[in-house]
PDB file of C-alpha atoms in Angstrom:
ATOM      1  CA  UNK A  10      -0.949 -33.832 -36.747  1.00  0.00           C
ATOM      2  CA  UNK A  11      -2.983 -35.158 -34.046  1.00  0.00           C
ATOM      3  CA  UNK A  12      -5.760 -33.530 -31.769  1.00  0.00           C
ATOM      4  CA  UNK A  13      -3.470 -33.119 -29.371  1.00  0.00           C
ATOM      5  CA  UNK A  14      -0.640 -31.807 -31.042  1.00  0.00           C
ATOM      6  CA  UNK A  15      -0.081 -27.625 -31.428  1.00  0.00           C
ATOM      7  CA  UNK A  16       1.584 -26.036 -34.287  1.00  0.00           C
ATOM      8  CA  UNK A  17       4.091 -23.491 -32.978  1.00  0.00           C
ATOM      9  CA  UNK A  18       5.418 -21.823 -36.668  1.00  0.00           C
ATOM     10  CA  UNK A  19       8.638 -20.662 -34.575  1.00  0.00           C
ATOM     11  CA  UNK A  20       9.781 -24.181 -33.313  1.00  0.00           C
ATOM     12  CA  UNK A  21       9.484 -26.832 -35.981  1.00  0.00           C
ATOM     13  CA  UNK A  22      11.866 -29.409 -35.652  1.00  0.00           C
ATOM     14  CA  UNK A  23      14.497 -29.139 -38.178  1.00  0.00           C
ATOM     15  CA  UNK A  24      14.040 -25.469 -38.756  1.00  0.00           C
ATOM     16  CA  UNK A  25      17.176 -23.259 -37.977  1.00  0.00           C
ATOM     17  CA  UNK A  26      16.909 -20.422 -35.571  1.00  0.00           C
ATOM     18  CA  UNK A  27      16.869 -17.672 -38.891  1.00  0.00           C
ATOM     19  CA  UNK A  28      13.634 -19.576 -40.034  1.00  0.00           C
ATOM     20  CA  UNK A  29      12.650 -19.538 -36.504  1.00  0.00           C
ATOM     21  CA  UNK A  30      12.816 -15.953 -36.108  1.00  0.00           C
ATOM     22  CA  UNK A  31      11.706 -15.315 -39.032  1.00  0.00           C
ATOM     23  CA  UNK A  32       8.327 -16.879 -38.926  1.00  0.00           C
ATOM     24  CA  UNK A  33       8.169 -15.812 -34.885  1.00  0.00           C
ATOM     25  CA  UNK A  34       8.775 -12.054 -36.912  1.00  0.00           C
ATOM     26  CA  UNK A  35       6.118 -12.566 -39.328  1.00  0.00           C
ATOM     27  CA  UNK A  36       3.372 -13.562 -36.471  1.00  0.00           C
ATOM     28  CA  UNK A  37       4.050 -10.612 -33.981  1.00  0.00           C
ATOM     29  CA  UNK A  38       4.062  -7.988 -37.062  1.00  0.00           C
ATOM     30  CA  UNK A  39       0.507  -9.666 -38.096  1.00  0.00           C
ATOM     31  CA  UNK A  40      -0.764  -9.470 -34.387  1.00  0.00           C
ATOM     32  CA  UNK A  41       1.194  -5.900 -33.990  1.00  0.00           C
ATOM     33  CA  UNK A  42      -1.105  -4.955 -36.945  1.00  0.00           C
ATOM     34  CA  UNK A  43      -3.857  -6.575 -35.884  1.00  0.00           C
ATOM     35  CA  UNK A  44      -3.781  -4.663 -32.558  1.00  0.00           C
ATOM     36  CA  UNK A  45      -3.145  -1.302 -34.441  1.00  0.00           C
ATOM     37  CA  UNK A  46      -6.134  -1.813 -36.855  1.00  0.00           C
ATOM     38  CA  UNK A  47      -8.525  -2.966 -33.983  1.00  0.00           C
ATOM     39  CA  UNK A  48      -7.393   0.226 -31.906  1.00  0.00           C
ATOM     40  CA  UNK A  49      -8.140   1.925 -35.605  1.00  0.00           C
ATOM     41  CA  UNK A  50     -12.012   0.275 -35.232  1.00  0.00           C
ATOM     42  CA  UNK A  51     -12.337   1.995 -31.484  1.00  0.00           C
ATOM     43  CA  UNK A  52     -11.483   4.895 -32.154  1.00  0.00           C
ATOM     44  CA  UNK A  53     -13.762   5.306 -35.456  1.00  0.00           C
ATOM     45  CA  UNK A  54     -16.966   3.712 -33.433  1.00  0.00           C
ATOM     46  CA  UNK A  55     -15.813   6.310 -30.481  1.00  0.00           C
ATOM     47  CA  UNK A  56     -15.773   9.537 -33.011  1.00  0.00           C
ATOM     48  CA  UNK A  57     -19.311   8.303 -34.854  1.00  0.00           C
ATOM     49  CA  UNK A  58     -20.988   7.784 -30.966  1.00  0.00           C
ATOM     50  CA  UNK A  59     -18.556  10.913 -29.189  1.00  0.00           C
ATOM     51  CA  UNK A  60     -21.020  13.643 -29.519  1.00  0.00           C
ATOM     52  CA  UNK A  61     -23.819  11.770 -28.260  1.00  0.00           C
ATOM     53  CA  UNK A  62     -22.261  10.958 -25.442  1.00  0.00           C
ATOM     54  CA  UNK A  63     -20.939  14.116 -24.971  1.00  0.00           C
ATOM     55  CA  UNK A  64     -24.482  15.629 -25.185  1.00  0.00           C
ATOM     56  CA  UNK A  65     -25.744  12.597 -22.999  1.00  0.00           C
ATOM     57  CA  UNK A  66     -23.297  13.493 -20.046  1.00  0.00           C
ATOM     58  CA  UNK A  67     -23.668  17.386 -20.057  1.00  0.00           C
ATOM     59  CA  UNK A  68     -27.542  16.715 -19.610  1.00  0.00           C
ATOM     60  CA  UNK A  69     -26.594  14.468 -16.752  1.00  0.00           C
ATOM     61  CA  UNK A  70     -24.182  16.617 -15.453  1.00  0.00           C
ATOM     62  CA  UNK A  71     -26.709  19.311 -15.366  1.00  0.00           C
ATOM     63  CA  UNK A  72     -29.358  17.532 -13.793  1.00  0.00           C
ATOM     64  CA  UNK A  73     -26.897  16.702 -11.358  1.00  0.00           C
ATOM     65  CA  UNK A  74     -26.112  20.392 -10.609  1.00  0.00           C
ATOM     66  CA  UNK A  75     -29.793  21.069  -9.937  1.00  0.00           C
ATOM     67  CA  UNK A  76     -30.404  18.359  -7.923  1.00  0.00           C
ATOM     68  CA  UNK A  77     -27.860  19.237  -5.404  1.00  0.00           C
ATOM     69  CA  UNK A  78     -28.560  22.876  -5.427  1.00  0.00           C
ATOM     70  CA  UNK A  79     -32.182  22.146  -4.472  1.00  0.00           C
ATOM     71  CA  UNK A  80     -30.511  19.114  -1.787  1.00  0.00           C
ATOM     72  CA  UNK A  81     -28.070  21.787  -0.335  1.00  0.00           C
ATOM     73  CA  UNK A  82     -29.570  23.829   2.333  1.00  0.00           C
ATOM     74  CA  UNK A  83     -27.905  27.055   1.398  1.00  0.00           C
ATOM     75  CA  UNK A  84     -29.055  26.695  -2.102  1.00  0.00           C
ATOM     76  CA  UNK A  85     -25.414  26.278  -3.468  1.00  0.00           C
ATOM     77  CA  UNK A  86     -24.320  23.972  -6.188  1.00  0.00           C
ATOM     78  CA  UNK A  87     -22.093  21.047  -6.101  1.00  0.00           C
ATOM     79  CA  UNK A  88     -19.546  23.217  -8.146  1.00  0.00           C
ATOM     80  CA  UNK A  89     -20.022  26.085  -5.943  1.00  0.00           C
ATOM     81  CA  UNK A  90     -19.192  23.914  -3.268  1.00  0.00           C
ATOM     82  CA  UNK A  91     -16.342  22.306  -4.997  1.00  0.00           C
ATOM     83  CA  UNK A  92     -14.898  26.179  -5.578  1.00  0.00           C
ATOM     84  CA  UNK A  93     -15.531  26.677  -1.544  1.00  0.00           C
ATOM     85  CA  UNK A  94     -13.897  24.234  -0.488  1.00  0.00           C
ATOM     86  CA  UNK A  95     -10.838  24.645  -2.773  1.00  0.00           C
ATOM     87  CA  UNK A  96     -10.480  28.094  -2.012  1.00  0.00           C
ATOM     88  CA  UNK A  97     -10.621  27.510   1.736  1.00  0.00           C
ATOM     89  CA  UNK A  98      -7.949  24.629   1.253  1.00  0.00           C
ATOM     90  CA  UNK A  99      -5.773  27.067  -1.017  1.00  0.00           C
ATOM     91  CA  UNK A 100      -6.188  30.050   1.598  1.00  0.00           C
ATOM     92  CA  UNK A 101      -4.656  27.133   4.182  1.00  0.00           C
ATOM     93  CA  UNK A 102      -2.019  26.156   1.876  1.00  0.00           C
ATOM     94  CA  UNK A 103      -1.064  29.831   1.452  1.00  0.00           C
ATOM     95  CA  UNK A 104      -0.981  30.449   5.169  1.00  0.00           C
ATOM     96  CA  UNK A 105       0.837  26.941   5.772  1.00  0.00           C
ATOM     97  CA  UNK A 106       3.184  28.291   2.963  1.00  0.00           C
ATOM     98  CA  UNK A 107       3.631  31.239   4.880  1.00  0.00           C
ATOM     99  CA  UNK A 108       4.479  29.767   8.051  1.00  0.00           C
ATOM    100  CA  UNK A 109       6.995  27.189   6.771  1.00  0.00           C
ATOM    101  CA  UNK A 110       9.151  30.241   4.862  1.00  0.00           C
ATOM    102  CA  UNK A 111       9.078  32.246   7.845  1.00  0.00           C
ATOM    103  CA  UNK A 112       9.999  29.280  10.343  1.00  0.00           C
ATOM    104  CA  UNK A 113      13.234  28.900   7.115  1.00  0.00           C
ATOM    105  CA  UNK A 114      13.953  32.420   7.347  1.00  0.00           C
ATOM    106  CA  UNK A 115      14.212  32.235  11.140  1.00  0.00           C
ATOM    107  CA  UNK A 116      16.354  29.161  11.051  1.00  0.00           C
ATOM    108  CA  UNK A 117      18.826  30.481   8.624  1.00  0.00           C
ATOM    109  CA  UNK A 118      19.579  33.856  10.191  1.00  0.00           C
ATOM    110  CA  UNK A 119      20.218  31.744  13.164  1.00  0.00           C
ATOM    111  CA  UNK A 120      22.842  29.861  11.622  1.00  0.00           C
ATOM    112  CA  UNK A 121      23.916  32.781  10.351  1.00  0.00           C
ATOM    113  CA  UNK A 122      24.137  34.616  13.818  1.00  0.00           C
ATOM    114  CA  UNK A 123      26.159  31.626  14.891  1.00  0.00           C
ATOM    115  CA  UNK A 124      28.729  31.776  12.572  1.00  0.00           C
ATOM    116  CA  UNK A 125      29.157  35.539  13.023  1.00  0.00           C
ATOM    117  CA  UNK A 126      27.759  36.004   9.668  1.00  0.00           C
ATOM    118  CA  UNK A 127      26.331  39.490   9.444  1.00  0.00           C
ATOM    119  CA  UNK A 128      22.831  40.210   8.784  1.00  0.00           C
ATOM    120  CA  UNK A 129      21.884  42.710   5.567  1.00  0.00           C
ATOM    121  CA  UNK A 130      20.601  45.439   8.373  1.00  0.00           C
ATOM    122  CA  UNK A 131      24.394  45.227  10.171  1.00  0.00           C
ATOM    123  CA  UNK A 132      26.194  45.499   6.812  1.00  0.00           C
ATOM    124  CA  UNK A 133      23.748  48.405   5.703  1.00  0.00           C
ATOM    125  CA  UNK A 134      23.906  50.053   9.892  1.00  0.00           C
ATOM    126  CA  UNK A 135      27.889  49.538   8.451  1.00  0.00           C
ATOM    127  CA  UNK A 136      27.886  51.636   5.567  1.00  0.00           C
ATOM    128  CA  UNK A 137      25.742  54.222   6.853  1.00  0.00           C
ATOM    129  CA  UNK A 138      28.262  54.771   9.331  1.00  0.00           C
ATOM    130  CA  UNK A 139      30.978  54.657   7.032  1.00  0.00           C
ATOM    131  CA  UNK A 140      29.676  56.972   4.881  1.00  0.00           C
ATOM    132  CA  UNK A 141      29.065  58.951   8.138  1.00  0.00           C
ATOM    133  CA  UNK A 142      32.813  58.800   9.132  1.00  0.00           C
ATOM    134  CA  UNK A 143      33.486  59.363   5.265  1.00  0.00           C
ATOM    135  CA  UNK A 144      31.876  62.947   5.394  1.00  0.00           C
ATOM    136  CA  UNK A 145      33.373  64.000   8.754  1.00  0.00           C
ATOM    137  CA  UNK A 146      36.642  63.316   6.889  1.00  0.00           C
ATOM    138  CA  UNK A 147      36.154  65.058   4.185  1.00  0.00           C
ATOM    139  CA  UNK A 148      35.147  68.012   5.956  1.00  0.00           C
ATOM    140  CA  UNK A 149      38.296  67.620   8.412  1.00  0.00           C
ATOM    141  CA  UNK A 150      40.163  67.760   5.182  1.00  0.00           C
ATOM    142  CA  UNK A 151      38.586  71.036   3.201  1.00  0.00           C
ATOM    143  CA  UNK A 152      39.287  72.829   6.785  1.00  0.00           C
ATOM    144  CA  UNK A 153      42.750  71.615   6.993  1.00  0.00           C
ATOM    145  CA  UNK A 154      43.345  73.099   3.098  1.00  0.00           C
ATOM    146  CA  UNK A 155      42.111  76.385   4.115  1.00  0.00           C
ATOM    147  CA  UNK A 156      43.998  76.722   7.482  1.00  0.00           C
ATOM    148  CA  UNK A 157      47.395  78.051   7.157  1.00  0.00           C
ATOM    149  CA  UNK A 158      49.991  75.812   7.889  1.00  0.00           C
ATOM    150  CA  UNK A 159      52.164  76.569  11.127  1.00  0.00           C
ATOM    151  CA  UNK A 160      55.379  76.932   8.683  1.00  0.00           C
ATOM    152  CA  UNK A 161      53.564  79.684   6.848  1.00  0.00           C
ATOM    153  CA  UNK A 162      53.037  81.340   9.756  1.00  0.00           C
TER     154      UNK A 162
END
Protein backbone atom coordinates (compact mmCIF):
# COMPACT_ATOMS: atom_id res chain seq x y z
CA UNK A 1 0.00 0.00 0.00
CA UNK A 2 1.25 3.28 -0.94
CA UNK A 3 1.34 6.73 0.96
CA UNK A 4 -1.39 7.67 -0.73
CA UNK A 5 -3.55 4.88 -0.57
CA UNK A 6 -6.39 4.50 2.55
CA UNK A 7 -7.49 1.28 3.94
CA UNK A 8 -11.28 1.29 4.19
CA UNK A 9 -11.89 -2.47 6.11
CA UNK A 10 -15.61 -2.22 4.63
CA UNK A 11 -14.69 -1.90 0.85
CA UNK A 12 -11.86 -4.20 -0.14
CA UNK A 13 -12.05 -5.26 -3.50
CA UNK A 14 -13.12 -8.75 -3.75
CA UNK A 15 -14.86 -8.81 -0.44
CA UNK A 16 -18.69 -9.59 -0.59
CA UNK A 17 -21.14 -7.23 0.93
CA UNK A 18 -21.60 -9.91 4.27
CA UNK A 19 -17.76 -9.38 4.83
CA UNK A 20 -18.39 -5.84 4.13
CA UNK A 21 -20.87 -5.38 6.72
CA UNK A 22 -19.42 -7.30 8.81
CA UNK A 23 -16.14 -5.60 9.28
CA UNK A 24 -18.17 -1.98 8.78
CA UNK A 25 -20.18 -3.82 12.13
CA UNK A 26 -17.13 -4.59 13.94
CA UNK A 27 -15.65 -0.80 13.56
CA UNK A 28 -18.86 1.17 14.66
CA UNK A 29 -19.37 -1.35 17.78
CA UNK A 30 -15.48 -0.54 18.66
CA UNK A 31 -16.07 3.30 18.16
CA UNK A 32 -19.79 2.86 19.81
CA UNK A 33 -17.69 1.52 22.77
CA UNK A 34 -15.17 3.73 22.54
CA UNK A 35 -17.62 6.67 22.84
CA UNK A 36 -19.45 4.91 25.80
CA UNK A 37 -16.18 4.31 27.78
CA UNK A 38 -14.85 7.92 27.10
CA UNK A 39 -18.37 9.32 28.29
CA UNK A 40 -17.55 6.60 31.30
CA UNK A 41 -13.98 8.78 31.87
CA UNK A 42 -16.19 12.27 32.07
CA UNK A 43 -18.33 11.43 34.13
CA UNK A 44 -15.79 9.75 36.78
CA UNK A 45 -13.32 13.02 36.47
CA UNK A 46 -16.81 15.13 36.88
CA UNK A 47 -17.91 13.11 40.27
CA UNK A 48 -14.01 13.23 41.77
CA UNK A 49 -13.95 17.40 40.86
CA UNK A 50 -18.22 17.88 41.44
CA UNK A 51 -18.08 18.99 44.96
CA UNK A 52 -15.44 21.38 44.49
CA UNK A 53 -17.05 22.98 42.06
CA UNK A 54 -20.09 22.90 43.69
CA UNK A 55 -18.49 24.58 46.77
CA UNK A 56 -16.53 26.93 44.28
CA UNK A 57 -19.87 28.30 42.69
CA UNK A 58 -22.02 28.69 45.93
CA UNK A 59 -19.07 30.99 47.24
CA UNK A 60 -19.38 32.85 43.99
CA UNK A 61 -22.87 32.88 43.98
CA UNK A 62 -22.81 34.38 47.36
CA UNK A 63 -20.44 36.97 46.77
CA UNK A 64 -22.53 37.78 44.01
CA UNK A 65 -25.63 38.24 46.23
CA UNK A 66 -23.74 40.71 48.42
CA UNK A 67 -22.37 42.60 45.90
CA UNK A 68 -25.61 43.54 44.40
CA UNK A 69 -27.36 44.08 47.62
CA UNK A 70 -24.74 46.68 48.57
CA UNK A 71 -25.01 47.99 44.40
CA UNK A 72 -28.89 48.16 44.73
CA UNK A 73 -30.09 51.33 46.16
CA UNK A 74 -32.90 49.87 48.16
CA UNK A 75 -30.60 47.41 49.70
CA UNK A 76 -32.37 44.37 47.98
CA UNK A 77 -30.71 41.35 46.57
CA UNK A 78 -30.48 40.14 43.10
CA UNK A 79 -32.85 37.21 44.21
CA UNK A 80 -35.10 39.51 45.93
CA UNK A 81 -35.31 41.28 42.87
CA UNK A 82 -35.66 38.27 40.75
CA UNK A 83 -38.85 37.25 43.25
CA UNK A 84 -40.19 41.08 42.55
CA UNK A 85 -40.20 41.03 39.42
CA UNK A 86 -41.75 37.54 38.98
CA UNK A 87 -44.41 38.21 41.23
CA UNK A 88 -45.32 41.48 39.53
CA UNK A 89 -45.22 39.56 36.07
CA UNK A 90 -47.41 36.64 37.66
CA UNK A 91 -49.92 39.27 39.29
CA UNK A 92 -50.13 40.57 35.32
CA UNK A 93 -50.51 37.20 34.01
CA UNK A 94 -53.30 36.56 36.54
CA UNK A 95 -55.10 39.75 35.68
CA UNK A 96 -54.41 39.16 31.79
CA UNK A 97 -55.85 35.63 32.63
CA UNK A 98 -58.68 37.23 34.03
CA UNK A 99 -59.52 39.45 31.33
CA UNK A 100 -59.21 36.94 28.47
CA UNK A 101 -61.90 34.38 30.43
CA UNK A 102 -64.18 37.10 30.99
CA UNK A 103 -63.90 38.62 27.32
CA UNK A 104 -64.73 34.19 26.49
CA UNK A 105 -67.49 34.22 28.80
CA UNK A 106 -68.94 37.35 27.19
CA UNK A 107 -68.50 36.03 23.71
CA UNK A 108 -70.15 32.76 24.33
CA UNK A 109 -73.33 33.92 26.04
CA UNK A 110 -73.56 36.05 23.01
CA UNK A 111 -73.65 33.29 20.73
CA UNK A 112 -75.74 31.82 22.91
CA UNK A 113 -78.30 34.80 23.02
CA UNK A 114 -78.24 34.54 19.27
CA UNK A 115 -79.27 31.25 18.88
CA UNK A 116 -82.07 31.64 21.45
CA UNK A 117 -80.16 29.47 23.70
CA UNK A 118 -81.24 30.20 27.25
CA UNK A 119 -79.01 31.43 29.84
CA UNK A 120 -78.72 29.27 33.41
CA UNK A 121 -80.55 32.49 35.22
CA UNK A 122 -83.71 32.12 32.48
CA UNK A 123 -83.90 28.33 32.95
CA UNK A 124 -83.59 28.77 36.87
CA UNK A 125 -86.26 32.39 36.61
CA UNK A 126 -88.18 29.12 34.67
CA UNK A 127 -88.42 26.75 37.32
CA UNK A 128 -89.00 29.08 40.00
CA UNK A 129 -92.00 29.98 38.27
CA UNK A 130 -92.98 26.62 37.59
CA UNK A 131 -92.72 25.55 40.82
CA UNK A 132 -94.71 28.78 41.55
CA UNK A 133 -97.58 27.74 39.16
CA UNK A 134 -96.99 24.10 40.61
CA UNK A 135 -98.13 25.22 44.20
CA UNK A 136 -101.05 27.43 43.08
CA UNK A 137 -102.22 24.13 41.52
CA UNK A 138 -101.97 22.15 44.08
CA UNK A 139 -103.75 24.35 46.29
CA UNK A 140 -106.59 24.86 43.50
CA UNK A 141 -106.79 21.14 43.79
CA UNK A 142 -107.00 20.41 47.86
CA UNK A 143 -109.91 23.24 47.65
CA UNK A 144 -111.64 21.61 44.84
CA UNK A 145 -111.55 18.04 47.07
CA UNK A 146 -113.10 19.72 49.92
CA UNK A 147 -115.85 21.69 48.03
CA UNK A 148 -118.91 19.78 47.44
CA UNK A 149 -119.60 18.98 44.10
CA UNK A 150 -122.76 20.72 42.44
CA UNK A 151 -124.33 17.01 41.94
CA UNK A 152 -124.10 16.50 45.67
CA UNK A 153 -125.82 19.36 46.21
Amino acid sequence: MTTHEHRNPGHEPGATAQERGARGGRTLGGSAQQVWLAGLGALSRAQAGGSRLFESLVREGESMEARSREESPRGESLRDSVENTLGNARDRAAGTWDRVEKSFEDRVQRVLRRMDIPSRSDIEALNARLDALNARLNRAEAQASTRPSPDQA
